[in-house]
Amino acid sequence: MNMIATLDGQPFHQPLGKVVCIGRNYAAHAAELNNPVPSEPLLFIKPATSVVDFSSAPLRLPQGEGDVHYEAEMALLIGESLSHVTPSEALTGIAGVGMALDLTLRARQSKLKEKGHPWEIAKGWDGACPLTGFIAADRVEAWDDVNFSLSINGQLRQQGHTAQMLTPVEHLLAYASQWFTLMPGDVVLTGTPEGVGTLHTGDQLQLTLEDWLSETGLVG
């Protein structure tokens, strides 16, 4: 059974489904990893089994895989089916907004990319998507004016603002829906700003979304 998300502190009516992610949606992050900025959204999927509750238990990192990088992202909880929708239609499908970490086995990803192979293993392993609770989407007045951040051991590591997205929220959802239907319970990660780095055992993490949401987690 897949994990159940919480929306305003209550269990969501559908189990979590797939997690749709966008790569390189902030130009500064693409630059820090020496990656070109894509001409259209770069999408990949994490399975539902990659999702863990960010704050309920220590986050477990794979052993013997080298650096595990954190990438803090605003997350969208889908509340109704979206298929071949327009950008304006896409916004009606968002039930909630929260935060997530897109955890990455960076060395394994680099090796797979060098060979031209898919790199889902580096992004979709069990535990690769720590997720906070969600707050109702109607709290958001403007999707291009949302601030979020990640602090580690009391130090600010990542700070993002959705106006910096190369593909804004409504266009991202509309684009994704042209290729695969977004279902209730699916989650969409909207990209990470610059400042990614390595997690270490014992790190204390804090994910913040405006003044709506702030959760703490621990790397076990």
CSV table of C-alpha atoms in Angstrom, one decimal:
chain,number,residue,atom,x,y,z
A,1,MET,CA,0.0,0.0,0.0
A,2,ASN,CA,1.4,3.4,-1.0
A,3,MET,CA,1.9,6.1,1.6
A,4,ILE,CA,-1.0,8.5,2.2
A,5,ALA,CA,-0.3,12.2,1.9
A,6,THR,CA,-1.8,14.7,4.4
A,7,LEU,CA,-3.7,17.8,3.3
A,8,ASP,CA,-4.2,20.4,6.0
A,9,GLY,CA,-3.3,17.7,8.5
A,10,GLN,CA,-5.9,15.2,7.3
A,11,PRO,CA,-5.3,12.1,5.2
A,12,PHE,CA,-5.8,12.7,1.5
A,13,HIS,CA,-8.5,10.6,-0.1
A,14,GLN,CA,-6.1,8.8,-2.5
A,15,PRO,CA,-2.8,7.0,-1.9
A,16,LEU,CA,0.2,8.6,-3.3
A,17,GLY,CA,0.9,7.7,-6.9
A,18,LYS,CA,3.8,8.5,-9.2
A,19,VAL,CA,6.1,11.5,-8.6
A,20,VAL,CA,6.7,13.6,-11.7
A,21,CYS,CA,9.8,15.7,-11.6
A,22,ILE,CA,11.3,18.4,-13.7
A,23,GLY,CA,15.0,18.7,-14.2
A,24,ARG,CA,16.9,22.0,-14.6
A,25,ASN,CA,13.9,24.3,-14.0
A,26,TYR,CA,16.2,26.9,-12.4
A,27,ALA,CA,19.0,28.3,-14.6
A,28,ALA,CA,21.4,28.8,-11.7
A,29,HIS,CA,21.1,25.1,-10.7
A,30,ALA,CA,21.7,23.9,-14.2
A,31,ALA,CA,24.9,26.1,-14.3
A,32,GLU,CA,26.2,24.8,-10.9
A,33,LEU,CA,26.2,21.3,-12.3
A,34,ASN,CA,27.5,22.4,-15.7
A,35,ASN,CA,24.3,21.2,-17.4
A,36,PRO,CA,22.8,23.0,-20.4
A,37,VAL,CA,19.4,24.7,-19.9
A,38,PRO,CA,16.9,22.5,-21.8
A,39,SER,CA,14.8,24.0,-24.6
A,40,GLU,CA,11.6,22.3,-23.2
A,41,PRO,CA,10.8,20.7,-19.8
A,42,LEU,CA,13.0,17.8,-18.9
A,43,LEU,CA,10.7,15.3,-17.1
A,44,PHE,CA,11.4,12.1,-15.2
A,45,ILE,CA,9.4,10.0,-12.8
A,46,LYS,CA,10.1,8.6,-9.3
A,47,PRO,CA,7.9,5.6,-8.3
A,48,ALA,CA,5.5,5.9,-5.4
A,49,THR,CA,7.8,3.5,-3.5
A,50,SER,CA,10.5,6.3,-3.4
A,51,VAL,CA,8.3,8.5,-1.1
A,52,VAL,CA,8.9,8.6,2.6
A,53,ASP,CA,7.6,11.0,5.3
A,54,PHE,CA,10.1,13.8,5.7
A,55,SER,CA,9.6,14.3,9.4
A,56,SER,CA,8.3,11.1,10.9
A,57,ALA,CA,11.5,9.0,11.0
A,58,PRO,CA,15.2,9.5,10.2
A,59,LEU,CA,16.0,9.5,6.5
A,60,ARG,CA,18.1,6.5,5.5
A,61,LEU,CA,20.8,7.0,2.9
A,62,PRO,CA,22.0,4.1,0.7
A,63,GLN,CA,25.4,2.7,1.8
A,64,GLY,CA,28.4,2.4,-0.5
A,65,GLU,CA,26.9,4.7,-3.2
A,66,GLY,CA,29.0,7.8,-2.6
A,67,ASP,CA,27.5,11.3,-2.1
A,68,VAL,CA,23.7,11.6,-1.8
A,69,HIS,CA,22.8,15.1,-2.9
A,70,TYR,CA,19.7,17.0,-1.7
A,71,GLU,CA,17.6,19.1,-4.0
A,72,ALA,CA,14.8,21.0,-2.2
A,73,GLU,CA,11.7,21.5,-4.3
A,74,MET,CA,8.1,22.9,-4.1
A,75,ALA,CA,5.7,19.9,-4.5
A,76,LEU,CA,2.2,19.9,-5.9
A,77,LEU,CA,-0.4,17.3,-4.8
A,78,ILE,CA,-2.8,16.5,-7.7
A,79,GLY,CA,-6.4,16.4,-6.8
A,80,GLU,CA,-8.2,15.7,-10.1
A,81,SER,CA,-7.3,14.0,-13.3
A,82,LEU,CA,-5.3,16.1,-15.8
A,83,SER,CA,-4.9,15.0,-19.4
A,84,HIS,CA,-4.1,17.2,-22.3
A,85,VAL,CA,-5.1,20.3,-20.4
A,86,THR,CA,-4.2,23.9,-21.1
A,87,PRO,CA,-2.2,26.0,-18.6
A,88,SER,CA,-5.3,27.7,-17.2
A,89,GLU,CA,-7.1,24.4,-16.8
A,90,ALA,CA,-4.0,22.8,-15.1
A,91,LEU,CA,-4.2,25.0,-12.0
A,92,THR,CA,-7.7,23.6,-11.2
A,93,GLY,CA,-6.1,20.2,-10.7
A,94,ILE,CA,-3.8,21.2,-7.8
A,95,ALA,CA,-5.2,20.1,-4.4
A,96,GLY,CA,-2.2,21.0,-2.2
A,97,VAL,CA,1.3,22.4,-2.1
A,98,GLY,CA,4.1,21.2,0.1
A,99,MET,CA,7.9,20.5,0.0
A,100,ALA,CA,10.0,17.6,-1.1
A,101,LEU,CA,13.6,16.6,-1.4
A,102,ASP,CA,14.7,15.1,-4.7
A,103,LEU,CA,17.6,12.9,-3.4
A,104,THR,CA,20.1,11.9,-6.0
A,105,LEU,CA,22.9,9.3,-6.0
A,106,ARG,CA,25.2,11.8,-7.9
A,107,ALA,CA,28.1,9.5,-8.8
A,108,ARG,CA,25.8,6.7,-10.1
A,109,GLN,CA,23.8,9.3,-12.1
A,110,SER,CA,26.9,10.7,-13.7
A,111,LYS,CA,28.1,7.2,-14.7
A,112,LEU,CA,24.7,6.3,-16.2
A,113,LYS,CA,24.5,9.6,-18.1
A,114,GLU,CA,28.0,9.1,-19.5
A,115,LYS,CA,26.9,5.8,-21.0
A,116,GLY,CA,23.7,7.3,-22.3
A,117,HIS,CA,21.6,5.1,-20.0
A,118,PRO,CA,18.5,6.0,-18.1
A,119,TRP,CA,19.2,7.2,-14.6
A,120,GLU,CA,16.1,6.3,-12.7
A,121,ILE,CA,18.1,4.2,-10.3
A,122,ALA,CA,20.0,7.3,-9.1
A,123,LYS,CA,16.7,9.2,-8.5
A,124,GLY,CA,14.0,6.5,-7.8
A,125,TRP,CA,15.4,4.3,-5.1
A,126,ASP,CA,13.3,3.5,-2.0
A,127,GLY,CA,13.5,6.7,0.2
A,128,ALA,CA,14.6,9.0,-2.6
A,129,CYS,CA,11.7,11.4,-2.2
A,130,PRO,CA,11.1,12.7,1.4
A,131,LEU,CA,7.9,14.6,1.4
A,132,THR,CA,6.3,17.0,3.8
A,133,GLY,CA,2.6,17.4,4.4
A,134,PHE,CA,0.5,19.6,2.1
A,135,ILE,CA,-1.5,22.7,2.7
A,136,ALA,CA,-4.6,23.5,0.6
A,137,ALA,CA,-3.7,25.1,-2.8
A,138,ASP,CA,-6.2,27.9,-2.3
A,139,ARG,CA,-3.7,29.5,0.1
A,140,VAL,CA,-1.5,30.4,-2.9
A,141,GLU,CA,-2.6,33.7,-4.4
A,142,ALA,CA,0.1,33.7,-7.2
A,143,TRP,CA,2.0,30.7,-8.3
A,144,ASP,CA,4.8,32.8,-9.5
A,145,ASP,CA,5.3,34.5,-6.1
A,146,VAL,CA,6.1,31.6,-3.7
A,147,ASN,CA,9.3,31.4,-1.6
A,148,PHE,CA,10.8,28.2,-0.2
A,149,SER,CA,14.0,27.2,1.5
A,150,LEU,CA,16.1,24.4,3.0
A,151,SER,CA,18.3,24.8,6.0
A,152,ILE,CA,20.7,22.2,7.3
A,153,ASN,CA,22.1,22.3,10.8
A,154,GLY,CA,20.7,25.8,11.1
A,155,GLN,CA,22.4,27.2,8.0
A,156,LEU,CA,20.4,28.2,4.9
A,157,ARG,CA,21.5,26.0,2.0
A,158,GLN,CA,18.8,26.6,-0.7
A,159,GLN,CA,16.4,29.4,-1.2
A,160,GLY,CA,14.0,29.5,-4.2
A,161,HIS,CA,11.3,31.8,-5.6
A,162,THR,CA,8.9,30.4,-8.2
A,163,ALA,CA,9.3,33.5,-10.4
A,164,GLN,CA,12.8,32.1,-11.2
A,165,MET,CA,11.3,28.9,-12.8
A,166,LEU,CA,12.1,28.5,-16.4
A,167,THR,CA,8.8,26.6,-16.9
A,168,PRO,CA,6.1,28.1,-14.6
A,169,VAL,CA,3.7,25.8,-12.6
A,170,GLU,CA,0.7,26.0,-14.9
A,171,HIS,CA,2.8,25.4,-18.1
A,172,LEU,CA,4.7,22.5,-16.4
A,173,LEU,CA,1.5,20.7,-15.5
A,174,ALA,CA,0.0,21.3,-18.9
A,175,TYR,CA,3.2,20.0,-20.6
A,176,ALA,CA,3.3,16.9,-18.4
A,177,SER,CA,-0.4,16.2,-19.1
A,178,GLN,CA,0.3,15.9,-22.8
A,179,TRP,CA,2.4,12.8,-22.3
A,180,PHE,CA,0.8,11.1,-19.3
A,181,THR,CA,-2.3,11.6,-17.3
A,182,LEU,CA,-1.8,13.1,-13.9
A,183,MET,CA,-4.1,11.3,-11.4
A,184,PRO,CA,-5.4,12.2,-8.0
A,185,GLY,CA,-2.6,11.3,-5.5
A,186,ASP,CA,0.2,12.0,-8.0
A,187,VAL,CA,2.8,14.5,-6.9
A,188,VAL,CA,4.7,17.0,-9.2
A,189,LEU,CA,8.1,18.3,-8.1
A,190,THR,CA,8.7,21.7,-9.7
A,191,GLY,CA,12.5,22.0,-9.8
A,192,THR,CA,15.3,23.0,-7.4
A,193,PRO,CA,17.3,26.2,-7.1
A,194,GLU,CA,21.0,26.5,-6.8
A,195,GLY,CA,22.8,25.3,-3.7
A,196,VAL,CA,22.5,21.5,-3.9
A,197,GLY,CA,25.0,19.5,-1.9
A,198,THR,CA,25.8,16.4,0.1
A,199,LEU,CA,23.8,15.0,3.0
A,200,HIS,CA,25.6,13.5,6.0
A,201,THR,CA,24.4,11.2,8.8
A,202,GLY,CA,23.1,13.3,11.7
A,203,ASP,CA,22.2,16.4,9.6
A,204,GLN,CA,19.2,18.2,10.8
A,205,LEU,CA,17.0,19.5,8.0
A,206,GLN,CA,14.3,22.2,7.8
A,207,LEU,CA,12.0,22.7,4.8
A,208,THR,CA,10.0,25.9,4.7
A,209,LEU,CA,7.3,27.1,2.4
A,210,GLU,CA,6.4,30.8,2.9
A,211,ASP,CA,4.9,31.1,6.4
A,212,TRP,CA,2.5,28.3,5.6
A,213,LEU,CA,4.6,25.2,6.3
A,214,SER,CA,7.8,24.4,8.1
A,215,GLU,CA,8.9,20.8,8.9
A,216,THR,CA,12.1,19.3,10.3
A,217,GLY,CA,13.8,16.1,9.4
A,218,LEU,CA,16.9,14.1,10.4
A,219,VAL,CA,19.3,12.1,8.4
A,220,GLY,CA,19.8,8.7,10.2
